[in-house]
Amino acid sequence: MYVHDELVAGAGSDEVLAAWKTVQPFLSEDARQGGVLDATSIQLIAAEVGVAVSRKEAQQALVEMDANQDGKADKEEFLQWWMDSGKSTVGRLLTSVINKAGQNTKYLPGISLGDNVHAVPDLLQAAEKADMLVFVTPHQFIPGVLGKLKGKIKPNARAISLVKGMEITPDGFNLISKVIERELDIKCSVLMGANIAQEIAEGRFSECTVGAETTADREAWLRLFNTPLFQTRGTSDVPAVEMCGTLKNVVAIGAGFIDGLEEGNNAKAAIMRVGFSEMIKLIKRAYPETSDATFLESCGIADLITTCYGGRNRKCAEAFVQRGGKATFDDIEEELLAGQKLQGVLTSNEVQELIESWGDGAEKEFPLMVTINRIIRGDIPPGDIVRYAEMPSKEDYADEGRRVVLRKQGSTS
Ligand SMILES: NC(=O)c1ccc[n+]([C@@H]2O[C@H](COP(=O)([O-])OP(=O)(O)OC[C@H]3O[C@@H](n4cnc5c(N)ncnc54)[C@H](O)[C@@H]3O)[C@@H](O)[C@H]2O)c1
Ligand SMILES: O=P(O)(O)OC[C@H](O)CO
């Protein structure tokens, strides 16, 4: 499994002590006898706990460690330095942690990944011989990932995308599965559904929808994914499945605004209802052949519900309101998600571009999507979400932030 490598928090003193013992046979004579370290010993111990330490860093560490300035660094000084430094400048490589601890301590702490999961930091090494490629990375990173894979994978490999988002082009848009197909010249199916990762990782029951054009592809992916606790249903309505997963993230931002405003359950249900009907309208406009039945699959109504209650888009939108305009979505993402990435904000901008590309009058077809985007951009305050039908705009706030233009009767604030 390819894992985009990064440095994560350093190991604790217990792990380092265990590493110290493990590498004893390889330490220098001085280190073994009296616990006096040299740079090589530091590198060996650090490597054992999954931390990459260069020669230069190890030498610098020796200078920092020598607290009593006797020209030596012993075990106690080493341990003290390790804990004090917090490994803030060194850290542990995530792939190494996953392979040693059997856990992704950064993104899924406490979840055992199983013995057959091996993290590989080299994308090509992980993918070039694969027959089945599963794409699940935030959609902003997809171009970079595909650039590295282009022309380097098996020509008959099958792909599936769990990625939510779209690419905007001068001619319209492409869903991520289509971007994968175009760049890698292979078929790409999709898997979407009410699938909050933490719950699946904990082995709790959920469903999902696989969209694949051919029966052979559907059967192949169902064989791979379907389990009693992860019930997978297939459909050939591929773009609608992917569009549902993509658009519900925008509605979830709206649901989060409602939560932040403490507008209550009725208001949230209303935003979800309107959002769902705009999703359906937008999907049918882009893909008129879409089957209504797809909206009742896990990728449709179920994913909308779970994301509007338990997702990160909802959570960050709620915080955006609670901060009263003092924090941007970027700030909130960094603070609340610790390295994870929001999809809904980018997708809202993409959807807005798509709607605008459909020409005059198209915005009025999707007043909630447009209103959510205006709130995200800071053009109007979050409270205006309940006035989505009037489509309040930046111009309504021309007078030093006060809402001065009443677009429709009864729209005062
Ligand atoms: N988390 C969920 O519950 C969930 C469920 C279903 C679908 N999805 C979708 O799957 C996609 C990925 O979401 P996620 O939650 O796994 O990611 P995430 O939000 O946890 O993002 C962090 C991931 O991005 C990787 N990353 C960081 N920089 C990168 C780079 N330059 N290139 C490649 N990868 C990089 C990190 O290693 C980490 O794995 C999204 O489109 C999301 O909507 C997520
Ligand atoms: O946490 P979110 O808001 O990115 O949503 C997660 C998944 O898409 C739910 O299926």
Short mmCIF file of C-alpha atoms and ligand atoms in Angstrom, two decimals:
data_model
loop_
_atom_site.label_atom_id
_atom_site.label_comp_id
_atom_site.label_asym_id
_atom_site.label_seq_id
_atom_site.Cartn_x
_atom_site.Cartn_y
_atom_site.Cartn_z
CA MET A 1 0.00 0.00 0.00
CA TYR A 2 1.42 3.38 -1.03
CA VAL A 3 1.45 5.84 1.85
CA HIS A 4 2.46 9.44 1.25
CA ASP A 5 5.32 9.65 3.72
CA GLU A 6 5.58 12.32 6.36
CA LEU A 7 7.17 12.91 9.71
CA VAL A 8 5.01 12.17 12.68
CA ALA A 9 5.52 12.66 16.42
CA GLY A 10 8.62 11.08 17.90
CA ALA A 11 8.84 7.88 19.89
CA GLY A 12 8.57 7.86 23.70
CA SER A 13 11.32 6.95 26.15
CA ASP A 14 10.13 3.34 26.50
CA GLU A 15 10.41 2.72 22.79
CA VAL A 16 13.81 4.37 22.70
CA LEU A 17 15.06 2.25 25.61
CA ALA A 18 13.82 -0.87 23.84
CA ALA A 19 15.61 0.29 20.71
CA TRP A 20 18.76 0.90 22.75
CA LYS A 21 18.71 -2.73 23.87
CA THR A 22 17.92 -4.08 20.40
CA VAL A 23 20.84 -2.33 18.76
CA GLN A 24 23.37 -3.19 21.51
CA PRO A 25 25.33 -5.63 19.35
CA PHE A 26 25.83 -2.91 16.75
CA LEU A 27 26.81 -0.07 19.06
CA SER A 28 30.37 1.04 19.48
CA GLU A 29 32.39 -0.48 22.33
CA ASP A 30 32.10 2.80 24.32
CA ALA A 31 28.35 2.89 23.96
CA ARG A 32 27.98 -0.75 25.03
CA GLN A 33 30.23 -0.43 28.09
CA GLY A 34 29.51 2.92 29.64
CA GLY A 35 26.63 4.18 27.59
CA VAL A 36 28.78 6.79 25.86
CA LEU A 37 27.33 7.53 22.48
CA ASP A 38 28.71 8.42 19.11
CA ALA A 39 26.81 9.69 16.07
CA THR A 40 26.48 6.24 14.49
CA SER A 41 24.89 4.83 17.64
CA ILE A 42 22.35 7.64 17.69
CA GLN A 43 21.45 6.94 14.07
CA LEU A 44 21.05 3.23 14.77
CA ILE A 45 18.82 3.73 17.79
CA ALA A 46 16.70 6.31 15.98
CA ALA A 47 16.32 4.06 12.94
CA GLU A 48 15.12 1.26 15.20
CA VAL A 49 12.16 3.40 16.34
CA GLY A 50 11.46 4.52 12.80
CA VAL A 51 13.15 7.92 12.88
CA ALA A 52 15.44 9.00 10.08
CA VAL A 53 18.41 10.94 11.55
CA SER A 54 21.12 12.20 9.23
CA ARG A 55 24.79 12.10 10.20
CA LYS A 56 24.81 15.87 10.60
CA GLU A 57 21.72 15.81 12.83
CA ALA A 58 23.24 13.05 14.95
CA GLN A 59 26.44 15.06 15.44
CA GLN A 60 24.46 18.15 16.33
CA ALA A 61 22.39 16.08 18.76
CA LEU A 62 25.59 14.91 20.50
CA VAL A 63 26.56 18.53 21.16
CA GLU A 64 23.06 19.35 22.47
CA MET A 65 22.97 16.23 24.66
CA ASP A 66 26.15 16.89 26.51
CA ALA A 67 24.39 18.83 29.26
CA ASN A 68 27.23 18.54 31.82
CA GLN A 69 29.76 19.43 29.12
CA ASP A 70 32.12 16.58 29.90
CA GLY A 71 32.60 15.90 26.22
CA LYS A 72 30.50 12.72 26.30
CA ALA A 73 26.86 11.82 25.90
CA ASP A 74 25.65 8.95 28.05
CA LYS A 75 22.38 7.04 28.08
CA GLU A 76 20.66 9.40 30.54
CA GLU A 77 21.67 12.48 28.59
CA PHE A 78 20.55 10.82 25.40
CA LEU A 79 17.12 9.99 26.85
CA GLN A 80 16.72 13.49 28.26
CA TRP A 81 17.59 15.01 24.89
CA TRP A 82 15.21 12.67 23.07
CA MET A 83 12.27 13.65 25.25
CA ASP A 84 13.12 17.36 25.40
CA SER A 85 13.58 17.69 21.68
CA GLY A 86 10.13 16.15 21.19
CA LYS A 87 11.59 15.06 17.88
CA SER A 88 10.03 18.18 16.53
CA THR A 89 12.75 18.56 13.95
CA VAL A 90 13.29 14.89 13.31
CA GLY A 91 10.07 12.95 13.81
CA ARG A 92 9.35 9.42 12.69
CA LEU A 93 8.56 8.38 9.18
CA LEU A 94 4.91 7.38 8.95
CA THR A 95 5.60 4.37 6.71
CA SER A 96 8.14 3.08 9.19
CA VAL A 97 5.68 3.50 12.07
CA ILE A 98 2.97 1.66 10.12
CA ASN A 99 5.28 -1.21 9.28
CA LYS A 100 6.67 -1.52 12.80
CA ALA A 101 3.57 -0.83 14.87
CA GLY A 102 0.94 -2.20 12.46
CA GLN A 103 -0.96 1.06 12.98
CA ASN A 104 -1.29 4.38 11.23
CA THR A 105 -0.67 6.33 14.41
CA LYS A 106 -1.35 9.66 12.75
CA TYR A 107 -4.60 9.10 10.85
CA LEU A 108 -6.11 6.00 12.49
CA PRO A 109 -4.52 5.66 15.94
CA GLY A 110 -5.43 2.55 17.88
CA ILE A 111 -6.60 0.59 14.82
CA SER A 112 -4.72 -2.56 13.93
CA LEU A 113 -4.16 -2.66 10.17
CA GLY A 114 -3.53 -6.39 9.92
CA ASP A 115 -0.41 -8.33 9.04
CA ASN A 116 -0.90 -8.13 5.29
CA VAL A 117 -0.70 -4.31 5.13
CA HIS A 118 2.74 -3.03 4.22
CA ALA A 119 3.26 0.70 3.75
CA VAL A 120 5.47 1.69 0.82
CA PRO A 121 6.61 5.31 0.48
CA ASP A 122 7.55 4.86 -3.18
CA LEU A 123 4.39 5.20 -5.29
CA LEU A 124 5.82 3.41 -8.32
CA GLN A 125 7.11 0.51 -6.28
CA ALA A 126 3.64 0.07 -4.77
CA ALA A 127 1.71 0.40 -8.03
CA GLU A 128 3.73 -0.70 -11.04
CA LYS A 129 3.00 -4.43 -10.73
CA ALA A 130 -0.53 -4.08 -9.35
CA ASP A 131 -3.57 -5.56 -11.11
CA MET A 132 -6.04 -3.55 -9.01
CA LEU A 133 -5.39 0.06 -8.04
CA VAL A 134 -7.44 1.74 -5.32
CA PHE A 135 -7.25 5.54 -5.33
CA VAL A 136 -8.08 7.23 -2.03
CA THR A 137 -6.28 10.50 -1.59
CA PRO A 138 -7.68 14.03 -1.26
CA HIS A 139 -8.58 15.20 -4.75
CA GLN A 140 -6.13 18.13 -4.68
CA PHE A 141 -3.28 15.58 -4.68
CA ILE A 142 -4.60 13.45 -7.53
CA PRO A 143 -2.75 15.31 -10.33
CA GLY A 144 0.58 14.77 -8.54
CA VAL A 145 -0.12 11.09 -7.94
CA LEU A 146 -1.22 10.48 -11.54
CA GLY A 147 1.80 12.36 -12.89
CA LYS A 148 4.08 9.85 -11.18
CA LEU A 149 2.10 6.84 -12.41
CA LYS A 150 1.53 7.90 -16.01
CA GLY A 151 2.89 5.32 -18.44
CA LYS A 152 4.31 3.20 -15.60
CA ILE A 153 1.48 0.85 -14.61
CA LYS A 154 0.24 -2.42 -16.10
CA PRO A 155 -1.88 -1.69 -19.21
CA ASN A 156 -4.63 -4.09 -18.11
CA ALA A 157 -4.78 -2.90 -14.49
CA ARG A 158 -8.22 -2.07 -13.08
CA ALA A 159 -8.68 1.11 -11.01
CA ILE A 160 -11.30 2.24 -8.55
CA SER A 161 -11.63 5.71 -7.04
CA LEU A 162 -12.95 6.59 -3.58
CA VAL A 163 -12.01 10.21 -4.19
CA LYS A 164 -14.60 12.99 -3.93
CA GLY A 165 -14.20 16.12 -6.00
CA MET A 166 -13.92 17.25 -9.60
CA GLU A 167 -11.59 18.86 -12.09
CA ILE A 168 -12.84 22.05 -13.74
CA THR A 169 -11.81 22.54 -17.37
CA PRO A 170 -12.48 25.31 -19.90
CA ASP A 171 -15.13 23.02 -21.44
CA GLY A 172 -16.87 22.02 -18.23
CA PHE A 173 -15.69 19.45 -15.72
CA ASN A 174 -14.34 15.95 -15.24
CA LEU A 175 -15.03 13.63 -12.36
CA ILE A 176 -11.91 12.22 -10.70
CA SER A 177 -12.48 8.71 -12.10
CA LYS A 178 -12.44 10.24 -15.60
CA VAL A 179 -9.22 12.10 -14.82
CA ILE A 180 -7.68 8.79 -13.73
CA GLU A 181 -8.90 7.08 -16.92
CA ARG A 182 -7.56 9.89 -19.10
CA GLU A 183 -4.14 10.08 -17.45
CA LEU A 184 -3.50 6.36 -17.01
CA ASP A 185 -5.42 4.98 -19.98
CA ILE A 186 -7.21 2.33 -17.90
CA LYS A 187 -10.82 1.87 -16.79
CA CYS A 188 -11.72 3.37 -13.44
CA SER A 189 -14.74 2.38 -11.35
CA VAL A 190 -15.90 4.22 -8.24
CA LEU A 191 -16.75 3.33 -4.64
CA MET A 192 -18.84 5.79 -2.63
CA GLY A 193 -21.21 5.53 0.31
CA ALA A 194 -21.94 6.31 3.92
CA ASN A 195 -18.37 5.49 4.85
CA ILE A 196 -16.81 7.50 7.63
CA ALA A 197 -13.38 5.90 7.82
CA GLN A 198 -13.04 5.67 11.60
CA GLU A 199 -16.24 3.62 11.96
CA ILE A 200 -15.27 1.22 9.18
CA ALA A 201 -11.83 0.82 10.75
CA GLU A 202 -13.49 -0.08 14.04
CA GLY A 203 -15.31 -2.90 12.25
CA ARG A 204 -18.75 -1.35 12.56
CA PHE A 205 -21.45 -2.16 10.01
CA SER A 206 -21.77 -0.01 6.92
CA GLU A 207 -22.81 -0.18 3.27
CA CYS A 208 -21.31 1.21 0.12
CA THR A 209 -22.02 1.51 -3.59
CA VAL A 210 -19.68 0.41 -6.35
CA GLY A 211 -20.23 2.05 -9.72
CA ALA A 212 -18.65 0.11 -12.58
CA GLU A 213 -19.51 0.08 -16.25
CA THR A 214 -19.15 -3.64 -16.90
CA THR A 215 -20.43 -6.66 -15.02
CA ALA A 216 -16.89 -8.05 -14.93
CA ASP A 217 -15.59 -4.91 -13.21
CA ARG A 218 -18.49 -4.83 -10.76
CA GLU A 219 -17.93 -8.46 -9.83
CA ALA A 220 -14.18 -7.97 -9.43
CA TRP A 221 -14.59 -5.02 -7.06
CA LEU A 222 -17.40 -6.64 -5.10
CA ARG A 223 -15.21 -9.70 -4.57
CA LEU A 224 -12.51 -7.43 -3.19
CA PHE A 225 -14.61 -5.17 -0.96
CA ASN A 226 -17.81 -6.95 0.04
CA THR A 227 -17.88 -8.37 3.58
CA PRO A 228 -20.72 -9.01 6.03
CA LEU A 229 -19.84 -5.75 7.81
CA PHE A 230 -19.13 -3.78 4.64
CA GLN A 231 -22.07 -4.56 2.40
CA THR A 232 -21.33 -3.56 -1.14
CA ARG A 233 -23.92 -3.14 -3.88
CA GLY A 234 -23.07 -2.54 -7.50
CA THR A 235 -24.55 -0.35 -10.21
CA SER A 236 -23.60 0.70 -13.73
CA ASP A 237 -24.75 4.28 -13.02
CA VAL A 238 -21.12 5.32 -12.51
CA PRO A 239 -21.17 9.14 -12.84
CA ALA A 240 -24.22 9.51 -10.60
CA VAL A 241 -22.54 7.47 -7.86
CA GLU A 242 -19.44 9.65 -7.99
CA MET A 243 -21.38 12.89 -8.30
CA CYS A 244 -23.43 12.02 -5.19
CA GLY A 245 -20.24 11.50 -3.17
CA THR A 246 -18.79 14.74 -4.47
CA LEU A 247 -21.79 17.02 -4.03
CA LYS A 248 -22.87 15.85 -0.58
CA ASN A 249 -19.69 17.42 0.81
CA VAL A 250 -21.02 20.85 -0.17
CA VAL A 251 -24.36 20.18 1.51
CA ALA A 252 -22.48 18.99 4.61
CA ILE A 253 -20.81 22.40 4.79
CA GLY A 254 -24.31 23.91 4.84
CA ALA A 255 -25.37 21.47 7.58
CA GLY A 256 -22.31 22.52 9.59
CA PHE A 257 -23.28 26.19 9.25
CA ILE A 258 -26.69 25.34 10.68
CA ASP A 259 -25.06 23.51 13.60
CA GLY A 260 -22.74 26.44 14.27
CA LEU A 261 -25.67 28.81 14.21
CA GLU A 262 -27.56 26.48 16.59
CA GLU A 263 -30.57 26.69 14.30
CA GLY A 264 -31.81 23.27 15.38
CA ASN A 265 -32.90 19.99 13.87
CA ASN A 266 -35.72 21.30 11.69
CA ALA A 267 -33.41 23.78 9.97
CA LYS A 268 -30.76 21.11 9.46
CA ALA A 269 -33.29 18.71 7.97
CA ALA A 270 -34.50 21.48 5.67
CA ILE A 271 -30.97 22.24 4.42
CA MET A 272 -30.33 18.54 3.88
CA ARG A 273 -33.62 18.17 1.96
CA VAL A 274 -32.99 21.17 -0.25
CA GLY A 275 -29.36 20.16 -0.70
CA PHE A 276 -30.36 16.67 -1.75
CA SER A 277 -32.88 17.97 -4.27
CA GLU A 278 -30.25 20.35 -5.72
CA MET A 279 -27.78 17.44 -5.90
CA ILE A 280 -30.31 15.42 -7.89
CA LYS A 281 -31.10 18.35 -10.17
CA LEU A 282 -27.43 19.05 -10.82
CA ILE A 283 -26.56 15.41 -11.45
CA LYS A 284 -29.48 14.99 -13.85
CA ARG A 285 -28.50 18.13 -15.70
CA ALA A 286 -24.96 16.81 -16.16
CA TYR A 287 -26.01 13.18 -16.71
CA PRO A 288 -29.64 13.04 -17.92
CA GLU A 289 -29.59 9.23 -18.13
CA THR A 290 -29.11 8.94 -14.33
CA SER A 291 -31.46 6.50 -12.61
CA ASP A 292 -33.49 7.78 -9.62
CA ALA A 293 -32.77 4.49 -7.85
CA THR A 294 -29.11 5.52 -7.46
CA PHE A 295 -30.09 8.34 -5.09
CA LEU A 296 -31.54 5.75 -2.71
CA GLU A 297 -28.33 3.74 -2.60
CA SER A 298 -25.65 4.23 0.07
CA CYS A 299 -23.83 6.72 -2.18
CA GLY A 300 -26.91 8.97 -2.21
CA ILE A 301 -29.16 9.66 0.74
CA ALA A 302 -27.14 7.56 3.20
CA ASP A 303 -23.80 9.30 2.55
CA LEU A 304 -25.53 12.66 2.74
CA ILE A 305 -26.94 11.83 6.18
CA THR A 306 -23.74 10.42 7.67
CA THR A 307 -21.61 13.30 6.39
CA CYS A 308 -24.06 15.95 7.60
CA TYR A 309 -23.94 14.42 11.08
CA GLY A 310 -20.50 12.86 11.52
CA GLY A 311 -18.20 14.22 8.82
CA ARG A 312 -15.25 16.59 8.82
CA ASN A 313 -16.90 19.04 6.42
CA ARG A 314 -19.75 19.50 8.87
CA LYS A 315 -17.38 19.84 11.81
CA CYS A 316 -15.20 22.49 10.17
CA ALA A 317 -18.18 24.49 8.90
CA GLU A 318 -19.62 24.52 12.43
CA ALA A 319 -16.28 25.83 13.75
CA PHE A 320 -16.20 28.45 10.96
CA VAL A 321 -19.45 29.89 12.28
CA GLN A 322 -18.43 29.60 15.93
CA ARG A 323 -15.24 31.59 15.25
CA GLY A 324 -17.37 34.45 13.97
CA GLY A 325 -15.27 35.26 10.92
CA LYS A 326 -11.99 35.23 12.85
CA ALA A 327 -10.68 32.07 11.23
CA THR A 328 -10.55 30.91 7.62
CA PHE A 329 -11.38 27.38 6.51
CA ASP A 330 -7.64 26.83 5.99
CA ASP A 331 -6.95 27.78 9.62
CA ILE A 332 -9.74 25.53 10.85
CA GLU A 333 -8.64 22.59 8.69
CA GLU A 334 -5.14 22.85 10.11
CA GLU A 335 -6.35 23.18 13.68
CA LEU A 336 -9.09 20.54 13.75
CA LEU A 337 -8.02 17.97 11.17
CA ALA A 338 -4.29 17.58 11.94
CA GLY A 339 -3.17 16.84 8.39
CA GLN A 340 -6.47 15.58 6.97
CA LYS A 341 -8.00 17.54 4.12
CA LEU A 342 -11.43 19.05 3.59
CA GLN A 343 -13.02 18.32 0.24
CA GLY A 344 -16.22 20.33 0.56
CA VAL A 345 -14.72 23.82 0.38
CA LEU A 346 -12.76 23.11 -2.81
CA THR A 347 -15.73 21.25 -4.25
CA SER A 348 -18.05 24.15 -3.51
CA ASN A 349 -15.75 26.41 -5.56
CA GLU A 350 -15.67 23.82 -8.34
CA VAL A 351 -19.45 23.45 -8.33
CA GLN A 352 -19.85 27.23 -8.40
CA GLU A 353 -17.63 27.42 -11.49
CA LEU A 354 -19.63 24.65 -13.12
CA ILE A 355 -22.96 26.37 -12.40
CA GLU A 356 -21.64 29.67 -13.75
CA SER A 357 -20.42 27.90 -16.89
CA TRP A 358 -24.02 26.88 -17.53
CA GLY A 359 -24.83 30.53 -18.19
CA ASP A 360 -27.34 33.13 -17.06
CA GLY A 361 -30.11 31.80 -14.92
CA ALA A 362 -28.30 28.62 -13.88
CA GLU A 363 -27.48 30.01 -10.42
CA LYS A 364 -31.18 30.37 -9.68
CA GLU A 365 -31.60 26.63 -10.22
CA PHE A 366 -29.20 25.93 -7.34
CA PRO A 367 -29.77 28.67 -4.74
CA LEU A 368 -28.52 26.65 -1.77
CA MET A 369 -25.27 25.57 -3.44
CA VAL A 370 -24.67 29.18 -4.52
CA THR A 371 -25.46 30.56 -1.05
CA ILE A 372 -23.13 28.07 0.65
CA ASN A 373 -20.35 29.15 -1.71
CA ARG A 374 -20.97 32.84 -1.00
CA ILE A 375 -20.70 32.13 2.74
CA ILE A 376 -17.48 30.16 2.24
CA ARG A 377 -16.01 33.07 0.26
CA GLY A 378 -17.00 35.50 3.03
CA ASP A 379 -19.34 37.46 0.74
CA ILE A 380 -22.31 37.00 3.06
CA PRO A 381 -22.63 35.91 6.69
CA PRO A 382 -23.41 32.29 7.63
CA GLY A 383 -26.81 33.34 9.03
CA ASP A 384 -27.95 33.97 5.46
CA ILE A 385 -28.06 30.25 4.80
CA VAL A 386 -31.67 30.18 5.94
CA ARG A 387 -32.39 32.85 3.30
CA TYR A 388 -30.89 30.77 0.52
CA ALA A 389 -34.09 31.10 -1.55
CA GLU A 390 -33.44 34.85 -1.89
CA MET A 391 -29.80 34.21 -2.87
CA PRO A 392 -28.31 37.06 -0.79
CA SER A 393 -25.11 38.46 -2.29
CA LYS A 394 -22.09 40.62 -1.42
CA GLU A 395 -23.81 43.68 -2.88
CA ASP A 396 -26.48 43.38 -0.21
CA TYR A 397 -23.81 44.34 2.31
CA ALA A 398 -22.47 47.42 0.60
CA ASP A 399 -22.97 49.66 3.62
CA GLU A 400 -20.11 48.66 5.98
CA GLY A 401 -21.34 45.14 6.41
CA ARG A 402 -24.95 46.04 7.12
CA ARG A 403 -27.53 44.31 4.98
CA VAL A 404 -29.00 47.25 3.11
CA VAL A 405 -30.75 45.87 0.07
CA LEU A 406 -33.88 43.87 0.59
CA ARG A 407 -34.05 41.63 -2.40
CA LYS A 408 -37.46 40.28 -1.56
CA GLN A 409 -40.19 41.21 0.82
CA GLY A 410 -39.57 39.94 4.34
CA SER A 411 -35.81 39.47 3.95
CA THR A 412 -34.66 41.93 6.62
CA SER A 413 -31.80 41.22 8.95
N1 LIG B 1 -12.01 9.77 5.60
C1 LIG B 1 -13.20 9.33 5.23
O1 LIG B 1 -14.07 9.04 6.06
C2 LIG B 1 -13.51 9.13 3.77
C3 LIG B 1 -14.51 8.22 3.43
C4 LIG B 1 -14.79 8.01 2.10
C5 LIG B 1 -14.12 8.73 1.12
N2 LIG B 1 -13.19 9.63 1.49
C6 LIG B 1 -12.55 10.38 0.41
O2 LIG B 1 -11.27 9.83 0.18
C7 LIG B 1 -10.35 10.86 -0.20
C8 LIG B 1 -9.18 10.83 0.75
O3 LIG B 1 -9.65 11.14 2.04
P1 LIG B 1 -8.87 10.70 3.36
O4 LIG B 1 -9.82 10.94 4.48
O5 LIG B 1 -8.29 9.35 3.20
O6 LIG B 1 -7.66 11.72 3.36
P2 LIG B 1 -7.29 12.76 4.52
O7 LIG B 1 -8.29 13.85 4.53
O8 LIG B 1 -7.07 12.00 5.77
O9 LIG B 1 -5.95 13.43 3.98
C9 LIG B 1 -4.70 13.08 4.43
C10 LIG B 1 -4.08 12.07 3.48
O10 LIG B 1 -3.50 12.75 2.38
C11 LIG B 1 -2.21 12.21 2.17
N3 LIG B 1 -1.37 13.20 1.50
C12 LIG B 1 -0.89 14.35 2.01
N4 LIG B 1 -0.15 15.00 1.09
C13 LIG B 1 -0.17 14.23 -0.02
C14 LIG B 1 0.40 14.34 -1.32
N5 LIG B 1 1.12 15.41 -1.65
N6 LIG B 1 0.16 13.36 -2.22
C15 LIG B 1 -0.59 12.29 -1.89
N7 LIG B 1 -1.16 12.12 -0.69
C16 LIG B 1 -0.96 13.08 0.23
C17 LIG B 1 -1.73 11.91 3.57
O11 LIG B 1 -0.67 10.99 3.57
C18 LIG B 1 -2.98 11.31 4.19
O12 LIG B 1 -3.08 9.94 3.88
C19 LIG B 1 -11.14 12.17 -0.17
O13 LIG B 1 -11.59 12.51 -1.45
C20 LIG B 1 -12.31 11.84 0.74
O14 LIG B 1 -13.45 12.62 0.47
C21 LIG B 1 -12.83 9.83 2.79
O1 LIG B 2 -15.52 13.49 6.81
P1 LIG B 2 -16.01 13.99 5.49
O2 LIG B 2 -16.95 15.15 5.62
O3 LIG B 2 -14.90 14.21 4.51
O4 LIG B 2 -16.89 12.80 4.88
C1 LIG B 2 -16.36 11.51 4.91
C2 LIG B 2 -16.94 10.57 3.87
O5 LIG B 2 -17.04 11.16 2.61
C3 LIG B 2 -18.24 9.98 4.31
O6 LIG B 2 -18.65 8.98 3.39
#
